């Protein structure tokens, strides 16, 4: 382990003017300088770094890029890959990598975990205690194959009494032990045995539904919103959204693509663009476009916003925004919709939080008529841009 390394989460040049947080990890060999300190599973893993590392390492799940830089700093010989499925993480990785360019990491942004069978000596996985269990079960399976025989997985969860992660590691690896424990969480370690073979499991599900009176077949996998079934809010959104055959529409935050694919069947002379920040969801949406033979007028895009779409070019934006981040994503979606809609174009947005959403709509569409419709215990807002 290399001694006396410094990891920056803020611009090193700005240090003299700022109040900063300094913490030591890895038997005091690594100092982390940041504004608020390390958090969650990344912090737990930093706290537990008291071992040697060789070969290649993969860092993914609910873990931050700074953990990958910390590993590279402490073990310069190790090739460290940081993987994310989220487009909005990419700018975060860029920032941290800029401040710590002397410890270069490999970055991966793809719909599958990177690497060949038996590629890594060590895998680091983080899981939020409230995370989607089926999703993390599928990631545990997927990563098992990537680990070399006798390689180790360090898996952290921000809940001290966790049973789920322990049990699922045990099912795959045969045995598991507690590597590190604090008041806020736990790190497990498991070793891949050369004898145990695990049958690859498919976590995919298919379902059929009807939107705008058009049949749609959707395949989904854990991690996609509403895996294995149509969400009632999505159905309510389709029931309250009018379409013209010549419209150009955007399905913003498309998930597995169900809204955009259903709509594209009505848009005989128009088209649908399906956009999502999660590359795994976009991959699934693209497969569903092909499954529904909608390739002619249904296109997919990975992105955390609509930056590549010109102003005032779209007839309708349909969206079912996520609730996390204190409505920041709803706000982003509404702001982007207002920008890309043609005058006279429509935004349709479904929500279970009508009051908060209404005030954001009022802010970005101050002169528009905002019509709420109640359907299936959801509110669908129809907003026409002036
Ligand atoms: C509630 S789901 C809706 C999925 C799909 N439209 C449906 O109704 O089944 C919200 C989707 O928004 C995506 N998302 C979150 N933040 C985003 C962003 N900044 N840009 C694009 N998509 C985003 C998520 O990945 C997720 O697939």
Short mmCIF file of C-alpha atoms and ligand atoms in Angstrom, two decimals:
data_model
loop_
_atom_site.label_atom_id
_atom_site.label_comp_id
_atom_site.label_asym_id
_atom_site.label_seq_id
_atom_site.Cartn_x
_atom_site.Cartn_y
_atom_site.Cartn_z
CA UNK A 1 0.00 0.00 0.00
CA UNK A 2 1.37 3.42 -0.98
CA UNK A 3 1.68 5.85 1.92
CA UNK A 4 0.59 9.48 2.31
CA UNK A 5 -1.77 9.94 -0.62
CA UNK A 6 -4.29 12.78 -0.90
CA UNK A 7 -7.64 12.40 -2.63
CA UNK A 8 -9.46 15.60 -3.62
CA UNK A 9 -13.20 15.92 -4.04
CA UNK A 10 -12.85 19.67 -4.55
CA UNK A 11 -10.54 21.73 -6.73
CA UNK A 12 -7.11 21.61 -5.00
CA UNK A 13 -6.43 25.25 -6.02
CA UNK A 14 -9.51 26.44 -4.16
CA UNK A 15 -8.29 25.01 -0.83
CA UNK A 16 -6.89 28.21 0.73
CA UNK A 17 -10.28 29.99 0.42
CA UNK A 18 -12.48 27.19 1.60
CA UNK A 19 -13.57 25.49 4.77
CA UNK A 20 -12.85 21.85 4.06
CA UNK A 21 -13.38 18.48 5.62
CA UNK A 22 -10.24 16.34 6.09
CA UNK A 23 -10.46 12.63 6.89
CA UNK A 24 -7.90 9.82 7.04
CA UNK A 25 -8.58 6.33 5.73
CA UNK A 26 -6.66 3.13 4.96
CA UNK A 27 -4.63 3.00 8.18
CA UNK A 28 -4.08 6.78 7.87
CA UNK A 29 -2.29 6.40 4.52
CA UNK A 30 -4.98 8.25 2.58
CA UNK A 31 -6.32 11.73 3.29
CA UNK A 32 -9.65 12.70 1.73
CA UNK A 33 -10.28 16.41 1.29
CA UNK A 34 -13.87 17.31 0.52
CA UNK A 35 -16.67 19.68 1.39
CA UNK A 36 -18.93 17.24 3.21
CA UNK A 37 -16.90 14.05 3.74
CA UNK A 38 -17.36 10.59 2.28
CA UNK A 39 -20.84 9.08 2.59
CA UNK A 40 -22.76 5.81 2.29
CA UNK A 41 -21.27 2.54 1.02
CA UNK A 42 -18.23 4.38 -0.47
CA UNK A 43 -17.34 5.60 3.00
CA UNK A 44 -17.79 2.12 4.49
CA UNK A 45 -15.41 0.66 1.92
CA UNK A 46 -12.84 3.43 2.44
CA UNK A 47 -12.97 2.70 6.17
CA UNK A 48 -12.39 -0.99 5.53
CA UNK A 49 -9.26 -0.66 3.36
CA UNK A 50 -6.77 -2.63 5.41
CA UNK A 51 -5.80 -5.29 2.87
CA UNK A 52 -3.54 -5.69 -0.14
CA UNK A 53 -4.78 -5.52 -3.70
CA UNK A 54 -3.34 -7.00 -6.92
CA UNK A 55 -4.51 -7.59 -10.49
CA UNK A 56 -7.61 -5.82 -11.79
CA UNK A 57 -10.41 -4.34 -9.72
CA UNK A 58 -13.98 -3.37 -10.63
CA UNK A 59 -15.98 -0.76 -8.67
CA UNK A 60 -19.73 -0.44 -9.31
CA UNK A 61 -23.23 -0.21 -7.85
CA UNK A 62 -23.99 2.53 -5.35
CA UNK A 63 -20.33 3.61 -5.17
CA UNK A 64 -18.67 6.88 -6.12
CA UNK A 65 -15.79 7.33 -8.55
CA UNK A 66 -13.60 8.69 -5.74
CA UNK A 67 -13.44 5.19 -4.24
CA UNK A 68 -11.90 3.95 -7.52
CA UNK A 69 -9.35 6.82 -7.37
CA UNK A 70 -8.57 5.98 -3.75
CA UNK A 71 -7.81 2.37 -4.72
CA UNK A 72 -5.60 3.50 -7.60
CA UNK A 73 -3.71 5.88 -5.30
CA UNK A 74 -3.08 3.25 -2.66
CA UNK A 75 -2.32 0.44 -5.12
CA UNK A 76 -0.79 2.07 -8.24
CA UNK A 77 -0.10 -1.32 -9.89
CA UNK A 78 -3.76 -2.29 -9.88
CA UNK A 79 -5.90 -1.52 -12.95
CA UNK A 80 -9.08 -0.04 -11.47
CA UNK A 81 -12.30 0.20 -13.52
CA UNK A 82 -15.22 2.32 -12.34
CA UNK A 83 -18.55 1.43 -13.94
CA UNK A 84 -21.83 3.32 -14.03
CA UNK A 85 -25.14 2.84 -15.86
CA UNK A 86 -26.14 6.51 -15.31
CA UNK A 87 -25.34 9.32 -17.76
CA UNK A 88 -25.54 11.94 -15.01
CA UNK A 89 -22.70 10.20 -13.14
CA UNK A 90 -20.35 10.86 -16.06
CA UNK A 91 -19.86 14.55 -15.29
CA UNK A 92 -19.20 13.63 -11.62
CA UNK A 93 -16.50 11.16 -12.70
CA UNK A 94 -14.95 13.84 -14.94
CA UNK A 95 -14.76 16.29 -12.02
CA UNK A 96 -13.17 13.88 -9.55
CA UNK A 97 -10.79 12.51 -12.22
CA UNK A 98 -9.65 16.05 -13.06
CA UNK A 99 -8.69 16.73 -9.43
CA UNK A 100 -6.89 13.36 -9.09
CA UNK A 101 -5.29 12.93 -12.52
CA UNK A 102 -2.17 11.32 -11.02
CA UNK A 103 -4.25 8.21 -10.20
CA UNK A 104 -5.92 7.37 -13.54
CA UNK A 105 -8.84 4.95 -13.55
CA UNK A 106 -10.66 3.18 -16.40
CA UNK A 107 -14.20 4.46 -16.86
CA UNK A 108 -17.00 2.29 -18.10
CA UNK A 109 -20.47 3.38 -19.24
CA UNK A 110 -22.27 0.49 -20.92
CA UNK A 111 -25.46 -1.52 -20.57
CA UNK A 112 -23.57 -4.57 -19.26
CA UNK A 113 -20.84 -4.74 -16.63
CA UNK A 114 -17.43 -4.43 -18.34
CA UNK A 115 -14.93 -7.24 -18.74
CA UNK A 116 -14.61 -10.87 -19.76
CA UNK A 117 -15.28 -13.96 -17.67
CA UNK A 118 -12.68 -14.20 -14.86
CA UNK A 119 -11.30 -10.70 -15.56
CA UNK A 120 -11.06 -9.26 -12.04
CA UNK A 121 -9.16 -10.20 -8.95
CA UNK A 122 -11.36 -8.00 -6.76
CA UNK A 123 -14.85 -6.55 -7.08
CA UNK A 124 -16.25 -3.70 -4.97
CA UNK A 125 -20.03 -3.38 -4.86
CA UNK A 126 -22.13 -0.85 -2.96
CA UNK A 127 -25.84 -1.20 -2.29
CA UNK A 128 -28.25 1.27 -0.70
CA UNK A 129 -30.34 -0.49 1.96
CA UNK A 130 -33.50 0.79 0.25
CA UNK A 131 -32.26 -0.34 -3.19
CA UNK A 132 -34.24 -2.56 -5.56
CA UNK A 133 -33.43 -6.10 -4.33
CA UNK A 134 -34.13 -7.84 -7.66
CA UNK A 135 -31.78 -5.39 -9.37
CA UNK A 136 -28.95 -6.04 -6.93
CA UNK A 137 -29.57 -9.81 -7.12
CA UNK A 138 -29.09 -9.60 -10.90
CA UNK A 139 -25.93 -7.48 -10.49
CA UNK A 140 -24.48 -9.98 -8.00
CA UNK A 141 -25.06 -12.75 -10.55
CA UNK A 142 -23.64 -10.77 -13.44
CA UNK A 143 -20.50 -9.83 -11.52
CA UNK A 144 -19.88 -13.36 -10.23
CA UNK A 145 -18.78 -14.50 -13.69
CA UNK A 146 -16.36 -11.58 -14.02
CA UNK A 147 -14.47 -12.57 -10.89
CA UNK A 148 -11.43 -14.84 -11.15
CA UNK A 149 -11.45 -18.08 -9.23
CA UNK A 150 -10.21 -17.27 -5.68
CA UNK A 151 -10.98 -13.60 -6.35
CA UNK A 152 -12.88 -11.61 -3.71
CA UNK A 153 -15.95 -9.41 -3.63
CA UNK A 154 -16.25 -6.65 -1.01
CA UNK A 155 -19.91 -5.66 -0.78
CA UNK A 156 -21.08 -2.74 1.36
CA UNK A 157 -24.58 -1.77 2.46
CA UNK A 158 -25.60 1.24 4.56
CA UNK A 159 -27.58 -0.77 7.12
CA UNK A 160 -25.93 -2.41 10.10
CA UNK A 161 -28.30 -5.34 10.63
CA UNK A 162 -28.55 -6.23 6.94
CA UNK A 163 -29.52 -9.83 6.15
CA UNK A 164 -30.44 -9.60 2.48
CA UNK A 165 -26.95 -8.91 1.10
CA UNK A 166 -25.36 -11.48 3.38
CA UNK A 167 -27.86 -14.20 2.38
CA UNK A 168 -27.54 -13.48 -1.32
CA UNK A 169 -23.74 -13.47 -1.22
CA UNK A 170 -23.87 -16.74 0.67
CA UNK A 171 -26.15 -18.31 -1.95
CA UNK A 172 -23.69 -17.44 -4.71
CA UNK A 173 -20.33 -17.81 -3.01
CA UNK A 174 -21.06 -20.56 -0.47
CA UNK A 175 -19.73 -18.61 2.49
CA UNK A 176 -19.40 -14.99 3.48
CA UNK A 177 -17.87 -13.08 6.40
CA UNK A 178 -18.17 -9.65 7.95
CA UNK A 179 -15.13 -7.60 6.93
CA UNK A 180 -16.00 -4.31 8.60
CA UNK A 181 -18.92 -2.97 10.60
CA UNK A 182 -19.91 0.47 11.89
CA UNK A 183 -23.06 2.03 13.35
CA UNK A 184 -24.16 2.97 9.84
CA UNK A 185 -23.44 -0.12 7.80
CA UNK A 186 -21.55 -3.27 7.05
CA UNK A 187 -19.00 -4.61 4.55
CA UNK A 188 -19.09 -8.29 3.66
CA UNK A 189 -16.34 -10.23 1.93
CA UNK A 190 -16.73 -13.44 -0.04
CA UNK A 191 -14.25 -15.50 -2.02
CA UNK A 192 -15.03 -17.28 -5.26
CA UNK A 193 -14.29 -20.95 -4.92
CA UNK A 194 -12.69 -22.76 -7.84
CA UNK A 195 -15.11 -25.68 -7.36
CA UNK A 196 -18.53 -24.00 -7.28
CA UNK A 197 -20.28 -23.41 -10.62
CA UNK A 198 -23.29 -21.10 -10.71
CA UNK A 199 -25.95 -21.44 -13.37
CA UNK A 200 -26.50 -18.12 -15.14
CA UNK A 201 -29.99 -16.92 -14.33
CA UNK A 202 -32.17 -14.78 -16.58
CA UNK A 203 -33.94 -12.09 -14.60
CA UNK A 204 -35.87 -10.84 -17.64
CA UNK A 205 -39.70 -10.76 -17.79
CA UNK A 206 -42.16 -10.09 -20.63
CA UNK A 207 -45.62 -8.58 -20.51
CA UNK A 208 -48.18 -7.42 -23.02
CA UNK A 209 -50.41 -4.34 -22.77
CA UNK A 210 -52.53 -1.97 -24.82
CA UNK A 211 -51.81 1.77 -25.09
CA UNK A 212 -53.80 4.08 -27.38
CA UNK A 213 -55.64 0.84 -28.38
CA UNK A 214 -52.34 -0.52 -29.80
CA UNK A 215 -50.87 -3.85 -28.61
CA UNK A 216 -47.35 -3.56 -27.16
CA UNK A 217 -45.04 -6.35 -25.92
CA UNK A 218 -42.42 -5.28 -23.41
CA UNK A 219 -39.42 -7.11 -22.01
CA UNK A 220 -37.85 -5.71 -18.87
CA UNK A 221 -35.09 -6.58 -16.45
CA UNK A 222 -34.47 -5.63 -12.82
CA UNK A 223 -33.37 -2.02 -12.58
CA UNK A 224 -35.89 -0.93 -15.26
CA UNK A 225 -38.76 1.04 -13.77
CA UNK A 226 -41.84 -1.16 -13.17
CA UNK A 227 -40.05 -4.42 -14.01
CA UNK A 228 -42.37 -7.16 -15.27
CA UNK A 229 -45.59 -5.13 -15.34
CA UNK A 230 -47.14 -1.94 -16.67
CA UNK A 231 -47.20 0.87 -14.11
CA UNK A 232 -50.66 2.32 -13.39
CA UNK A 233 -49.22 5.85 -13.67
CA UNK A 234 -47.83 5.04 -17.12
CA UNK A 235 -51.26 3.75 -18.17
CA UNK A 236 -52.93 6.88 -16.78
CA UNK A 237 -50.45 9.02 -18.75
CA UNK A 238 -51.34 7.27 -22.01
CA UNK A 239 -55.08 7.51 -21.29
CA UNK A 240 -54.88 11.28 -20.80
CA UNK A 241 -52.50 12.14 -23.69
CA UNK A 242 -53.86 13.00 -27.14
CA UNK A 243 -51.71 12.32 -30.19
CA UNK A 244 -51.90 13.42 -33.84
CA UNK A 245 -50.56 11.04 -36.52
CA UNK A 246 -48.03 13.67 -37.71
CA UNK A 247 -46.59 14.55 -34.27
CA UNK A 248 -42.94 14.43 -33.31
CA UNK A 249 -42.98 13.37 -29.65
CA UNK A 250 -40.45 12.73 -26.89
CA UNK A 251 -40.90 10.04 -24.24
CA UNK A 252 -38.71 11.69 -21.58
CA UNK A 253 -37.37 9.19 -19.02
CA UNK A 254 -38.52 6.31 -21.23
CA UNK A 255 -37.50 3.35 -19.00
CA UNK A 256 -38.22 0.19 -21.00
CA UNK A 257 -39.82 2.34 -23.72
CA UNK A 258 -43.47 1.40 -23.30
CA UNK A 259 -44.93 4.92 -23.73
CA UNK A 260 -42.85 5.87 -26.78
CA UNK A 261 -43.40 2.51 -28.49
CA UNK A 262 -47.17 2.60 -27.89
CA UNK A 263 -47.34 6.18 -29.16
CA UNK A 264 -45.22 5.48 -32.25
CA UNK A 265 -47.90 3.07 -33.50
CA UNK A 266 -50.36 5.98 -33.67
CA UNK A 267 -47.81 8.40 -35.18
CA UNK A 268 -48.07 7.08 -38.72
CA UNK A 269 -46.41 10.12 -40.29
CA UNK A 270 -44.67 11.30 -37.14
CA UNK A 271 -42.08 9.78 -34.84
CA UNK A 272 -41.15 9.14 -31.22
CA UNK A 273 -37.80 9.77 -29.54
CA UNK A 274 -37.21 7.72 -26.38
CA UNK A 275 -34.71 9.32 -23.95
CA UNK A 276 -33.34 8.02 -20.65
CA UNK A 277 -30.21 8.67 -18.57
CA UNK A 278 -29.85 4.99 -17.70
CA UNK A 279 -27.97 3.17 -20.44
CA UNK A 280 -29.36 -0.21 -19.37
CA UNK A 281 -32.92 1.14 -19.74
CA UNK A 282 -32.16 2.59 -23.17
CA UNK A 283 -30.68 -0.73 -24.31
CA UNK A 284 -33.87 -2.45 -23.13
CA UNK A 285 -36.03 0.19 -24.83
CA UNK A 286 -34.14 -0.32 -28.11
CA UNK A 287 -34.67 -4.11 -27.90
CA UNK A 288 -38.38 -3.45 -27.28
CA UNK A 289 -38.55 -1.12 -30.30
CA UNK A 290 -37.26 -4.02 -32.44
CA UNK A 291 -39.56 -6.52 -30.66
CA UNK A 292 -42.55 -4.33 -31.62
CA UNK A 293 -41.29 -3.68 -35.18
CA UNK A 294 -41.32 0.06 -34.52
CA UNK A 295 -37.82 0.85 -35.86
CA UNK A 296 -39.11 3.06 -38.69
CA UNK A 297 -40.37 5.89 -36.49
CA UNK A 298 -39.14 5.13 -32.98
CA UNK A 299 -35.60 6.15 -31.96
CA UNK A 300 -33.65 5.84 -28.71
CA UNK A 301 -31.18 8.19 -27.07
CA UNK A 302 -29.08 7.98 -23.90
CA UNK A 303 -28.90 11.34 -22.14
CA UNK A 304 -29.38 13.10 -18.84
CA UNK A 305 -31.27 15.97 -20.52
CA UNK A 306 -32.40 17.06 -24.01
CA UNK A 307 -29.26 19.12 -24.76
CA UNK A 308 -29.02 17.79 -28.35
CA UNK A 309 -32.66 18.66 -29.22
CA UNK A 310 -33.20 22.08 -30.83
CA UNK A 311 -35.52 24.64 -29.23
CA UNK A 312 -39.18 24.69 -30.35
CA UNK A 313 -38.90 21.51 -32.49
CA UNK A 314 -41.21 19.00 -30.76
CA UNK A 315 -45.03 18.66 -30.77
CA UNK A 316 -45.52 16.71 -27.53
CA UNK A 317 -43.46 15.61 -24.56
CA UNK A 318 -44.83 12.72 -22.47
CA UNK A 319 -43.24 11.96 -19.13
CA UNK A 320 -43.54 10.01 -15.90
CA UNK A 321 -40.69 11.60 -13.91
CA UNK A 322 -39.02 9.94 -10.93
CA UNK A 323 -39.62 11.42 -7.46
CA UNK A 324 -36.08 11.27 -6.06
CA UNK A 325 -33.84 14.30 -5.58
CA UNK A 326 -36.57 16.49 -4.06
CA UNK A 327 -38.32 17.05 -7.43
CA UNK A 328 -35.07 18.13 -9.11
CA UNK A 329 -35.64 15.66 -11.98
CA UNK A 330 -39.27 16.79 -12.40
CA UNK A 331 -37.98 20.36 -12.59
CA UNK A 332 -35.32 19.40 -15.14
CA UNK A 333 -37.88 17.52 -17.28
CA UNK A 334 -40.35 20.43 -17.16
CA UNK A 335 -37.66 23.01 -18.01
CA UNK A 336 -36.40 20.91 -20.94
CA UNK A 337 -39.94 20.26 -22.20
CA UNK A 338 -40.71 23.98 -22.19
CA UNK A 339 -37.57 24.64 -24.24
CA UNK A 340 -38.03 21.93 -26.90
CA UNK A 341 -41.80 22.28 -27.40
CA UNK A 342 -43.11 24.23 -30.39
CA UNK A 343 -45.48 27.07 -29.51
CA UNK A 344 -48.86 25.32 -29.25
CA UNK A 345 -47.17 22.00 -28.34
CA UNK A 346 -48.23 19.94 -25.32
CA UNK A 347 -46.53 18.55 -22.23
CA UNK A 348 -48.24 15.58 -20.54
CA UNK A 349 -46.84 14.68 -17.12
CA UNK A 350 -48.11 12.09 -14.66
CA UNK A 351 -47.50 12.37 -10.92
CA UNK A 352 -48.61 11.36 -7.45
CA UNK A 353 -47.43 14.72 -6.09
CA UNK A 354 -49.74 17.22 -7.86
CA UNK A 355 -49.13 20.22 -5.57
CA UNK A 356 -45.35 20.28 -5.83
CA UNK A 357 -45.53 19.54 -9.56
CA UNK A 358 -48.11 22.27 -10.18
CA UNK A 359 -45.85 24.93 -8.66
CA UNK A 360 -42.93 23.85 -10.87
CA UNK A 361 -45.20 23.89 -13.94
CA UNK A 362 -46.41 27.38 -13.05
CA UNK A 363 -42.82 28.58 -12.79
CA UNK A 364 -41.78 27.32 -16.24
CA UNK A 365 -45.10 27.77 -18.07
CA UNK A 366 -46.26 31.03 -16.42
CA UNK A 367 -48.69 31.98 -19.17
CA UNK A 368 -50.01 28.54 -20.04
CA UNK A 369 -53.23 26.80 -19.24
CA UNK A 370 -52.33 23.93 -16.86
CA UNK A 371 -55.05 21.27 -16.83
CA UNK A 372 -54.96 18.49 -14.20
CA UNK A 373 -56.86 15.26 -14.92
CA UNK A 374 -57.33 12.63 -12.22
CA UNK A 375 -56.99 9.04 -13.33
CA UNK A 376 -56.19 5.78 -11.48
CA UNK A 377 -55.12 7.65 -8.30
CA UNK A 378 -52.66 9.75 -10.30
CA UNK A 379 -52.79 13.29 -11.67
CA UNK A 380 -51.91 13.84 -15.32
CA UNK A 381 -51.14 17.46 -16.19
CA UNK A 382 -51.79 18.68 -19.70
CA UNK A 383 -49.93 21.93 -20.42
CA UNK A 384 -50.05 23.78 -23.73
CA UNK A 385 -47.06 26.00 -24.49
CA UNK A 386 -47.98 29.53 -25.57
C1 LIG B 1 -40.69 6.66 -13.30
S1 LIG B 1 -39.58 6.08 -14.53
C2 LIG B 1 -40.66 6.05 -15.96
C3 LIG B 1 -40.26 5.06 -17.01
C4 LIG B 1 -41.23 4.91 -18.18
N1 LIG B 1 -41.50 6.16 -18.83
C5 LIG B 1 -42.53 4.30 -17.68
O1 LIG B 1 -43.49 5.06 -17.46
O2 LIG B 1 -42.58 3.07 -17.50
C6 LIG B 1 -38.54 7.49 -14.77
C7 LIG B 1 -37.36 7.27 -15.72
O3 LIG B 1 -36.63 8.50 -15.78
C8 LIG B 1 -35.26 8.19 -15.96
N2 LIG B 1 -34.44 9.37 -15.58
C9 LIG B 1 -34.08 9.81 -14.36
N3 LIG B 1 -33.34 10.92 -14.45
C10 LIG B 1 -33.22 11.20 -15.76
C11 LIG B 1 -32.58 12.24 -16.50
N4 LIG B 1 -31.89 13.23 -15.90
N5 LIG B 1 -32.67 12.22 -17.85
C12 LIG B 1 -33.35 11.24 -18.49
N6 LIG B 1 -33.98 10.23 -17.84
C13 LIG B 1 -33.92 10.21 -16.51
C14 LIG B 1 -35.04 6.97 -15.08
O4 LIG B 1 -33.89 6.25 -15.47
C15 LIG B 1 -36.35 6.22 -15.30
O5 LIG B 1 -36.24 5.26 -16.32
#
